[in-house]
Short mmCIF file of C-alpha atoms and ligand atoms in Angstrom, two decimals:
data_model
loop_
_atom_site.label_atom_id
_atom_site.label_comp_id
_atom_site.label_asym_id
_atom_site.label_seq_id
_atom_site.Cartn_x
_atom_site.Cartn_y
_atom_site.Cartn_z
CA UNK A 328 27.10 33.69 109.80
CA UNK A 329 24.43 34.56 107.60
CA UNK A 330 24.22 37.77 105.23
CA UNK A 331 22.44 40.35 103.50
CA UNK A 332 25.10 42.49 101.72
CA UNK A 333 23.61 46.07 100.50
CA UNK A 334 23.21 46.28 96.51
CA UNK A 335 25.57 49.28 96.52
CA UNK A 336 28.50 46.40 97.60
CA UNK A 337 27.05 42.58 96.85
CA UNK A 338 28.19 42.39 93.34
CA UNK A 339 31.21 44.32 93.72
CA UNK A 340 34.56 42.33 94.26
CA UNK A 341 35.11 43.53 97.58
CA UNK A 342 31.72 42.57 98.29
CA UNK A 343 32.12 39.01 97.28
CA UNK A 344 35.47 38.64 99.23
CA UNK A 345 33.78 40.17 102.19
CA UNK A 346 30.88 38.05 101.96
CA UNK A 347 32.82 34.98 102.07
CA UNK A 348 34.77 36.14 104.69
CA UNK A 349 31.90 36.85 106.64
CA UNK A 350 30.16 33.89 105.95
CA UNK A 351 33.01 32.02 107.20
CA UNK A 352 32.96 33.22 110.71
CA UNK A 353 30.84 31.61 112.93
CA UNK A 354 30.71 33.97 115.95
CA UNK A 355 32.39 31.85 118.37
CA UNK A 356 34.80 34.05 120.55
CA UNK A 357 37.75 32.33 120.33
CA UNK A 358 39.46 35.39 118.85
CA UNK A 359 38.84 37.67 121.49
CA UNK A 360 41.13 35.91 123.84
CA UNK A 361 44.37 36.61 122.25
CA UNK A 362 43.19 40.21 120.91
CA UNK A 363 45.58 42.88 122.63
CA UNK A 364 42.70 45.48 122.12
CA UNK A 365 40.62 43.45 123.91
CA UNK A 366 42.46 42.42 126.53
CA UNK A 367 43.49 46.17 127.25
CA UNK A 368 39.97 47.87 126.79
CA UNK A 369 37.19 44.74 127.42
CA UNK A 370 35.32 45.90 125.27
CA UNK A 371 33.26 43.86 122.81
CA UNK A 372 33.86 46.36 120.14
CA UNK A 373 37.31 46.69 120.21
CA UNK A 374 37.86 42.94 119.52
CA UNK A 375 37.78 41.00 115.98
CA UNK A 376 34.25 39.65 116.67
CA UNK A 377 33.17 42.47 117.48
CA UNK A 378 34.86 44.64 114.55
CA UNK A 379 33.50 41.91 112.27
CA UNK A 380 29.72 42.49 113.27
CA UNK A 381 30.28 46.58 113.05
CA UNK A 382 31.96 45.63 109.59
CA UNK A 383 28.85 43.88 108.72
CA UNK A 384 25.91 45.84 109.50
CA UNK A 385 27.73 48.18 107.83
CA UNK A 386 27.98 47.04 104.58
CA UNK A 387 24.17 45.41 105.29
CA UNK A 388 23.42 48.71 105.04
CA UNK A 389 23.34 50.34 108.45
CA UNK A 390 24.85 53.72 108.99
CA UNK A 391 29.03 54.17 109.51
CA UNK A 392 29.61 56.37 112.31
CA UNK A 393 32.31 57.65 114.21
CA UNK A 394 32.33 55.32 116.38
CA UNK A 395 32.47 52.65 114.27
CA UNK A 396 35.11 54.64 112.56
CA UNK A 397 37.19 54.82 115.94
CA UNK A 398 36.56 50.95 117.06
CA UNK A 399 38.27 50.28 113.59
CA UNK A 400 40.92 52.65 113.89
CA UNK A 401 41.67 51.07 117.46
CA UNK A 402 42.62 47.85 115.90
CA UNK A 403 46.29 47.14 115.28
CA UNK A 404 46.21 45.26 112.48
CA UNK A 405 47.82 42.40 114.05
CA UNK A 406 46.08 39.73 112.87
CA UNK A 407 46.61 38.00 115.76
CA UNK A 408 43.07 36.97 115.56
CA UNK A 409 43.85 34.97 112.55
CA UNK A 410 45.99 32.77 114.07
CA UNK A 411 43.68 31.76 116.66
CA UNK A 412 40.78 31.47 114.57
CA UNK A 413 39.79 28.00 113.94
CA UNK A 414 37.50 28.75 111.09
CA UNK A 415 40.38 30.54 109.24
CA UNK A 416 38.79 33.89 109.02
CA UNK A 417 40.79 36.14 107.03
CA UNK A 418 40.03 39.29 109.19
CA UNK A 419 42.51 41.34 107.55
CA UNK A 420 41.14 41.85 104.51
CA UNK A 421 37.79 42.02 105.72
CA UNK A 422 39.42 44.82 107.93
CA UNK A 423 40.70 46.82 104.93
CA UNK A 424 37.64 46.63 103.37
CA UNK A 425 35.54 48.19 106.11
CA UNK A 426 37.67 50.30 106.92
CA UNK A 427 38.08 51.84 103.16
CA UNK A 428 33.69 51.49 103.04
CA UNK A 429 34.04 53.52 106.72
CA UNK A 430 36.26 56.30 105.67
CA UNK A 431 34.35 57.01 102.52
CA UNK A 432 31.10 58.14 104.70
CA UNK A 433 32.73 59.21 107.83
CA UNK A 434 34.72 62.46 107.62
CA UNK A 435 37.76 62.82 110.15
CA UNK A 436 38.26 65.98 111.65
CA UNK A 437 41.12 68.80 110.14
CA UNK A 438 43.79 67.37 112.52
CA UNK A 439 43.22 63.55 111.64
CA UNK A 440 43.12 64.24 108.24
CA UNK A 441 46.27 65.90 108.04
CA UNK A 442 48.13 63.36 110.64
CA UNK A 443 47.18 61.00 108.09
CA UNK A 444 47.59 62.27 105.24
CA UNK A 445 51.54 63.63 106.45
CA UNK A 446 52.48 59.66 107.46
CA UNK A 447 51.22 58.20 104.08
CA UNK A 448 52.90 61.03 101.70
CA UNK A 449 55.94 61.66 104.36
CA UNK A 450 56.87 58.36 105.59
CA UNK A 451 56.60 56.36 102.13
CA UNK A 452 58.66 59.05 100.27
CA UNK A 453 62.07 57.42 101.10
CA UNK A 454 63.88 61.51 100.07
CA UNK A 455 61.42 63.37 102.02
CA UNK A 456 61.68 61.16 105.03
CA UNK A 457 65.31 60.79 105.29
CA UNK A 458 65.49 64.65 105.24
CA UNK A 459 63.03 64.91 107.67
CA UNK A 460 64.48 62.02 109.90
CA UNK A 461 68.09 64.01 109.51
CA UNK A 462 66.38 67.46 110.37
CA UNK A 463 64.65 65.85 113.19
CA UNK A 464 67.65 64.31 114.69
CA UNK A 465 69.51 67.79 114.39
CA UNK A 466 66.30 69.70 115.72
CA UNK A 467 66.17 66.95 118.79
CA UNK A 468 65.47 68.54 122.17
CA UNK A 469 62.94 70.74 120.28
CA UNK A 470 61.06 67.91 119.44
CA UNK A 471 58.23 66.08 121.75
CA UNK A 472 59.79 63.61 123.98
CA UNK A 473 57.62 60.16 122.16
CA UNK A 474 58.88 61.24 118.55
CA UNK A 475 62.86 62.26 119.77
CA UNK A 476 62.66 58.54 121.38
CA UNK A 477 61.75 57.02 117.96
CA UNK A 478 64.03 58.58 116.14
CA UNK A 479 67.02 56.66 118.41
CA UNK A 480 70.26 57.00 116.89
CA UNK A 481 71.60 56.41 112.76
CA UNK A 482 74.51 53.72 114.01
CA UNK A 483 77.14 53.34 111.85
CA UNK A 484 76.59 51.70 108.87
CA UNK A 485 79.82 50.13 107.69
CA UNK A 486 81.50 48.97 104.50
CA UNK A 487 79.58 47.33 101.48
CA UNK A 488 80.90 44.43 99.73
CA UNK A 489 82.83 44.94 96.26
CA UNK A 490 82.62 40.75 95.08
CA UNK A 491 79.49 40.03 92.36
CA UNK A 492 78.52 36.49 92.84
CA UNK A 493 76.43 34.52 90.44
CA UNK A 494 74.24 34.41 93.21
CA UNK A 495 71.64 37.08 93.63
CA UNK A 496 68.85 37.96 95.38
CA UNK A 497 66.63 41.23 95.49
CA UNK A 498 66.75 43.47 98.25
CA UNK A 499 63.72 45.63 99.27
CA UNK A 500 65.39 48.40 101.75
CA UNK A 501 62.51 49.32 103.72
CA UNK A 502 61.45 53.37 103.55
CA UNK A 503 61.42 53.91 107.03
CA UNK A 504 64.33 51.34 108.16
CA UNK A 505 66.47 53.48 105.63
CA UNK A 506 66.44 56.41 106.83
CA UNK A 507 66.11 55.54 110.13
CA UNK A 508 68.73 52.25 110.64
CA UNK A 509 70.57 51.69 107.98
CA UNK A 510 73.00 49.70 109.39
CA UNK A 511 70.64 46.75 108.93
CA UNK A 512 69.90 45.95 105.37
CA UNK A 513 74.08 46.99 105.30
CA UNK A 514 74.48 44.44 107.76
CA UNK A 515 72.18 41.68 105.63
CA UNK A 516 74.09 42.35 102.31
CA UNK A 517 77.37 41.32 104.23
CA UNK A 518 76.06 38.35 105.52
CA UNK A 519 74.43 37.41 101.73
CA UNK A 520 77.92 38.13 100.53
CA UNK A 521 79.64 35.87 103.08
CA UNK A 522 77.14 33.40 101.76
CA UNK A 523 78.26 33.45 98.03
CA UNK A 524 75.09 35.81 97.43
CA UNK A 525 75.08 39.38 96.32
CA UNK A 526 71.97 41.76 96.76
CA UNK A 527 71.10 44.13 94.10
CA UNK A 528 68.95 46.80 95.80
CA UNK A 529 67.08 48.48 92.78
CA UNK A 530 67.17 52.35 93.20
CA UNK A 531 63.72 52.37 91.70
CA UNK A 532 61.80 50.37 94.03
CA UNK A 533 60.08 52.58 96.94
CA UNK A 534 57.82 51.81 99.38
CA UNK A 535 56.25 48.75 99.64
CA UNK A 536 52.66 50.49 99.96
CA UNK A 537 52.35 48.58 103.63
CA UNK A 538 51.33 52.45 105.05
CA UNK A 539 48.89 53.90 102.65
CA UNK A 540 46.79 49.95 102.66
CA UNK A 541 46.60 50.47 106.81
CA UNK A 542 45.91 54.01 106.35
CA UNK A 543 42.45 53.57 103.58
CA UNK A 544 44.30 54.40 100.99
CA UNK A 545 44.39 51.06 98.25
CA UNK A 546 45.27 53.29 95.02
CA UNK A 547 48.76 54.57 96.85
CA UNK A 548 48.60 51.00 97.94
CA UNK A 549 48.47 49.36 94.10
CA UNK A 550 50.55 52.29 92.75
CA UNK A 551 53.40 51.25 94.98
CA UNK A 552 53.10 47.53 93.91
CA UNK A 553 52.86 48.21 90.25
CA UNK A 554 56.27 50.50 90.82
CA UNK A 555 57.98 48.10 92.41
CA UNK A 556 57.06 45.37 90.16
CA UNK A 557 58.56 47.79 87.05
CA UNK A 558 61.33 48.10 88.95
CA UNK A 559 62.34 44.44 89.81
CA UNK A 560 61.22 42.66 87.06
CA UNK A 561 64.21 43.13 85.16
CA UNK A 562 66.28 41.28 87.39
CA UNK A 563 63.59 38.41 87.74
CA UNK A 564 63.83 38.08 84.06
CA UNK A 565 67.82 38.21 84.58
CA UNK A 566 67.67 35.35 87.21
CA UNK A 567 67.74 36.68 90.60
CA UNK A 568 66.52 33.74 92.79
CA UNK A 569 64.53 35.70 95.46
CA UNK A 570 63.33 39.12 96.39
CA UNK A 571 64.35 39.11 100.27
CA UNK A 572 63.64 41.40 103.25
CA UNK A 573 64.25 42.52 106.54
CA UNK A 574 61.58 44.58 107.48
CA UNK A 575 58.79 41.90 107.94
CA UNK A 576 56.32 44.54 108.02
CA UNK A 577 57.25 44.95 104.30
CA UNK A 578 57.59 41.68 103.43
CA UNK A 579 53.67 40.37 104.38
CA UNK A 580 52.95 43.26 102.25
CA UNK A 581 54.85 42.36 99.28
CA UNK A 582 53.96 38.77 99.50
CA UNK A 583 50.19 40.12 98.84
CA UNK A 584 50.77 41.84 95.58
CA UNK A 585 49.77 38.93 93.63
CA UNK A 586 46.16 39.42 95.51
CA UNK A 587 46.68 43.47 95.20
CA UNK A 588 47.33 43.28 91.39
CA UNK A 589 45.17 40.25 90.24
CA UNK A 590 42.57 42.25 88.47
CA UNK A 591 45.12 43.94 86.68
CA UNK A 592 45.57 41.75 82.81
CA UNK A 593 49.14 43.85 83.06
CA UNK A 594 50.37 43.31 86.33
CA UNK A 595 48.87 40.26 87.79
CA UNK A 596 51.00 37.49 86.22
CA UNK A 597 54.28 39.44 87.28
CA UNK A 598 53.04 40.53 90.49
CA UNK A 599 51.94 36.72 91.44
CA UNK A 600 55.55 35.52 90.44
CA UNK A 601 57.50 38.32 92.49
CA UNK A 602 54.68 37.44 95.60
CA UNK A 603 55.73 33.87 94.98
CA UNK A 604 59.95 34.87 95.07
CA UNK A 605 59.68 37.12 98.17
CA UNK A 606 61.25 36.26 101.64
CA UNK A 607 61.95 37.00 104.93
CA UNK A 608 65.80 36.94 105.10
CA UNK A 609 65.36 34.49 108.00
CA UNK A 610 62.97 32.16 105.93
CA UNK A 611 65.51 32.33 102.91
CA UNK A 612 68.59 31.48 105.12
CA UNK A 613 66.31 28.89 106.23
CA UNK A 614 66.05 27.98 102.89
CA UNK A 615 69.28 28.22 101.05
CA UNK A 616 71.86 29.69 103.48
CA UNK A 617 74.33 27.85 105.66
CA UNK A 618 74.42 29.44 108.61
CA UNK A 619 77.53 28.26 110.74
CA UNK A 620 76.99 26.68 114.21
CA UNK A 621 78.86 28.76 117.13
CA UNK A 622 79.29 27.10 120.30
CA UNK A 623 80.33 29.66 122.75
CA UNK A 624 82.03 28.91 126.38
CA UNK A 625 79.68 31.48 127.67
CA UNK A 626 76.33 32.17 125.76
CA UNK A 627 74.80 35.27 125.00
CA UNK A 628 71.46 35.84 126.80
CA UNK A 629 68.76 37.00 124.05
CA UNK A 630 65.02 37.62 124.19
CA UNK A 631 63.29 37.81 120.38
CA UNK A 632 60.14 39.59 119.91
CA UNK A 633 58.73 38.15 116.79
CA UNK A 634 56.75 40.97 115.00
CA UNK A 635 53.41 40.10 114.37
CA UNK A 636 53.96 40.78 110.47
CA UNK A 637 56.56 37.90 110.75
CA UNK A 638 54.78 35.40 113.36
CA UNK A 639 50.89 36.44 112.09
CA UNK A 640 51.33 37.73 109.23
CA UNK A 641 53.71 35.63 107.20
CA UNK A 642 53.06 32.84 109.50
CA UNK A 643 56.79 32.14 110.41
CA UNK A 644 56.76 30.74 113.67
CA UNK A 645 60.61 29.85 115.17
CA UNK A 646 62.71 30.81 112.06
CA UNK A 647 64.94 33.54 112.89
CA UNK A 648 65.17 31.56 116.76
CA UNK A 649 67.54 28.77 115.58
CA UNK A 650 69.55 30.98 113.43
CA UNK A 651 70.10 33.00 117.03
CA UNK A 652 70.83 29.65 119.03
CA UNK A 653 73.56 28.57 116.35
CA UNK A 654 75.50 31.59 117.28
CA UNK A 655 75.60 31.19 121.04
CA UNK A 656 72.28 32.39 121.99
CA UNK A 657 70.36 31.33 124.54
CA UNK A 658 66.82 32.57 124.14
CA UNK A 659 64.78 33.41 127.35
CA UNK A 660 61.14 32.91 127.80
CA UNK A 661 59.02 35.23 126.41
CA UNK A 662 55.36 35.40 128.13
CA UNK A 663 52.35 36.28 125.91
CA UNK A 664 54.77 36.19 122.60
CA UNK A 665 51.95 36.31 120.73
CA UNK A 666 50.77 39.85 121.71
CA UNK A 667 51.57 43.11 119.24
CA UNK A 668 53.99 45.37 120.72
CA UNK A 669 51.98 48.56 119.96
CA UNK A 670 54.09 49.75 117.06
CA UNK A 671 52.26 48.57 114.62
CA UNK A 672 53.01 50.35 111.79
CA UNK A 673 51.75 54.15 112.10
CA UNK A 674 49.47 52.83 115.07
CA UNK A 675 52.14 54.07 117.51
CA UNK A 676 51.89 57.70 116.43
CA UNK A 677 48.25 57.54 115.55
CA UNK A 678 47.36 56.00 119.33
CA UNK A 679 49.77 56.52 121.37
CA UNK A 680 47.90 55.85 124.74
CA UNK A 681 47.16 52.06 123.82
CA UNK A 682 50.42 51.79 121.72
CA UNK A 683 52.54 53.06 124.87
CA UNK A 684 50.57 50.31 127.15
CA UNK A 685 50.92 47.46 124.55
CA UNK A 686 54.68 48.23 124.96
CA UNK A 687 55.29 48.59 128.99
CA UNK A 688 53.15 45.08 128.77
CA UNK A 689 55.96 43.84 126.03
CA UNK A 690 58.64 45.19 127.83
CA UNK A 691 57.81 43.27 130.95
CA UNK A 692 57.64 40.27 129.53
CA UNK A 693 60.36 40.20 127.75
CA UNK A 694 62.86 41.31 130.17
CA UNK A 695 61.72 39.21 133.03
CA UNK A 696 64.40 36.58 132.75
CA UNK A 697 67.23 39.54 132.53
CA UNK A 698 68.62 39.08 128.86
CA UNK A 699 71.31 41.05 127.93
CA UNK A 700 69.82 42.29 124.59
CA UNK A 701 66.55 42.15 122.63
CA UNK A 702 66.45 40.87 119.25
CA UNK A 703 63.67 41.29 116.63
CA UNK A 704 62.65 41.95 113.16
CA UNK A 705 61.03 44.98 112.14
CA UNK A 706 62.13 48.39 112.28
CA UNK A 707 58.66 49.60 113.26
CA UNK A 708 59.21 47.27 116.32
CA UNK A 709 62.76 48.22 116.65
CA UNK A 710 62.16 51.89 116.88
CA UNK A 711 59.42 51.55 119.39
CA UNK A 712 60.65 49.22 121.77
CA UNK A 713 63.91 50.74 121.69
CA UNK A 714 62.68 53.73 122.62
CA UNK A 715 61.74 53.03 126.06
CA UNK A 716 63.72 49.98 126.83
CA UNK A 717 66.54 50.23 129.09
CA UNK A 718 68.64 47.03 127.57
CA UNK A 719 69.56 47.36 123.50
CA UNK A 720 66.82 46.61 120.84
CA UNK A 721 68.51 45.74 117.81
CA UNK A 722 67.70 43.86 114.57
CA UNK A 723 68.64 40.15 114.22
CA UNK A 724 70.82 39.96 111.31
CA UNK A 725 72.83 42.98 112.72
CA UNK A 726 73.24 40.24 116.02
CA UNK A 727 74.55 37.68 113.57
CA UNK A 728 76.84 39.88 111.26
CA UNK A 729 78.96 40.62 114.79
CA UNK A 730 78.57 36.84 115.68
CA UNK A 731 79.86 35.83 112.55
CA UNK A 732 82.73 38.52 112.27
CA UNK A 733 83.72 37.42 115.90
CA UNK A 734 83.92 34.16 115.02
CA UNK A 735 85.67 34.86 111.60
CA UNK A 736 84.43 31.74 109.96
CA UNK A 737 81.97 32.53 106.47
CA UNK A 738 79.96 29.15 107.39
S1 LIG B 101 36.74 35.32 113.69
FE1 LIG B 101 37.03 33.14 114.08
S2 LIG B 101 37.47 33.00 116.28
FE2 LIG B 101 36.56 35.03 115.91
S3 LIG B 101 34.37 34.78 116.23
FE3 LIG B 101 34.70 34.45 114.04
S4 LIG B 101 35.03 32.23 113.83
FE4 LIG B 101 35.24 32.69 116.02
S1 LIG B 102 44.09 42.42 114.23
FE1 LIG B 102 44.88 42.39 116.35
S2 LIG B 102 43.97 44.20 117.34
FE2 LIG B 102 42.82 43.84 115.42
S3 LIG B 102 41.09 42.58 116.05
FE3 LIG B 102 42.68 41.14 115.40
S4 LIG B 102 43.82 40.63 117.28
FE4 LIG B 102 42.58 42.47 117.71
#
């Protein structure tokens, strides 16, 4: 489509990318069809053409409002659109920029604000929000019904392996996921070290910055990166072969630090190489592991909700599935597959009306063919789903740890 960017944003590099990204659109539709804000709320607005054209007669110059403010908000970031667009529109990060030009003329009210402002210094401070997950849990019939749901129940967390390999990888433990479930990254570091792997999880890494980017905030955003890229690059240097993950809402944001950083002379060569090293745990096993084949008398009836950071955002489409079928699961359809769950990163807690539909709808489909447990790969995900489900909702590697330890063979 054609454009007339403002002079306050043309020459600016956000105004470039956004330009481009604009141009490249051609109005056709097509994305509308799989948008789950669309779908729910048919309206125009609250779809990615739609968002695209507010986007762009805003920074044409036409006044943000409100309600361009709240037709942005509405969106889940995800990026579902993307993958159905066939002009490869990168709507995400025309997204973030709007929605950073939005909030900078459109003041939220009080409560907003502070909602906000509480998830993006709460959540991504991995002391504060384990003490305030642990308080919470202690404090839980006092609590609303939708946040005592969330906060589901610690697990135990098991043993960590002694053995250093000369194998290593990088793992980022995800804020939220560690406070919240840490059996899971335990869980991955036992399967690494049946592997011949060991993960070295760098106390000095925090949040990925995944929150404060969806939340307007792209300072918090590059602070995280350029702290985590302090903190890891000593053991790229030292030879670690890959910085791995199991929260794939972190991982599509870590894989963009090379983009987050690259007007930065001091970060952007680093941040480009640890982009380039980071990996889902299922893509790396895809990769490098070697996962043993199970065949069970009596198979284990699983339905996997891929995340839409993992399946849209990272663009891994049927990874962690064989991994799952190797060990005696037999996957059951999953209608509209495609569609976000509602979680969404803080989306859940910042619209819980749409978020709570999104899920029932997820739900549905992927219990109609009665599996015995649902398997996925994101805590965000995890958390919500799991809190109104009435089979478990559990992370995959945690599925294959037990598979393997039934089993007893190290593959
Ligand atoms: S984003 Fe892609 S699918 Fe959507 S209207 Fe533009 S070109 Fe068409
Ligand atoms: S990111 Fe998701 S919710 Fe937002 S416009 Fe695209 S498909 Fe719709």
């Amino acid at each position: 489509m054609e454009t007339r960017l403002a002079d306050w944003i043309r020459d600016t590099d956000a105004g470039r990318e956004a330009d481009a990204i604009l141009r490249s659109c051609v109005h056709c539709g097509f994305c509308n069809a799989t948008c789950p804000t669309y779908q729910l709320l048919g309206d125009e607005l609250d779809g990615p053409r739609g968002r695209i054209y507010q986007i762009k007669g805003v920074l044409e110059g036409a006044p943000a409002t409100r309600t361009t403010q709240r037709h942005l908000d509405r969106c889940l970031t995800c990026r579902a659109c993307e993958t159905t667009c066939p002009s490869g529109v990168q709507y995400g990060r025309l997204l973030e920029i709007g929605r950073e030009v939005v909030d900078a003329r459109v003041a939220r009210p009080l409560g907003e604000r502070l909602a906000r402002a509480l998830l993006r210094e709460g959540v991504s401070r991995r002391r504060l929000f384990a003490f305030g997950v642990g308080l919470a849990r202690r404090l839980g019939p006092l609590l609303p019904a939708r946040l005592r749901a969330k906060l589901g129940d610690r697990g135990r967390t098991g043993s960590a392996p002694t053995t250093r390999h000369a194998r290593r990888v990088i793992l980022l433990t995800s804020c939220s996921q560690d406070a919240l479930l840490p059996s899971i990254d335990r869980a991955a570091v036992r399967v690494l070290d049946r592997l011949g792997v060991s993960a070295i999880v760098e106390p000095r890494a925090g949040c990925c910055g995944a929150l404060s980017a969806h939340l307007s905030d792209p300072n918090g955003a590059r602070a995280a990166a350029r702290r985590n890229v302090d903190a890891w690059w000593g053991h790229v240097a030292a030879g670690a072969e890959a910085l791995v993950m199991t929260a794939s809402g972190c991982g599509v944001q870590v894989k963009d630090y090379g983009h987050l950083l690259a007007a930065e002379p001091a970060y952007a060569e680093r941040a480009a190489r640890i982009a380039a090293l980071t990996r889902d745990l299922s893509e790396w096993l895809r990769e490098h592991g070697r996962m043993p084949r199970h065949d069970l008398a009596a198979p284990v009836t699983v339905a996997f909700h891929a995340p839409c950071t993992l399946q849209h955002g990272q663009k891994l489409v049927g990874v962690v599935e064989p991994i799952l079928e190797g060990l005696g699961a037999r996957l059951v359809p999953v209608a509209g597959a495609h569609l976000c769950c509602g979680s969404a990163g803080s989306y859940s807690l910042l619209q819980p009306a749409l978020a709570s539909a999104l899920r029932d709808a997820k739900l549905e489909s992927l219990t109609a063919h009665a599996p015995s447990v649902i398997l996925s790969a994101n805590v965000g995900c995890i958390a919500h789903l799991g809190a109104a489900a009435r089979i478990p909702v559990r992370h995959w590697i945690e599925w294959v740890e037990e598979r393997l330890h039934a089993d007893g063979r190290s593959g």
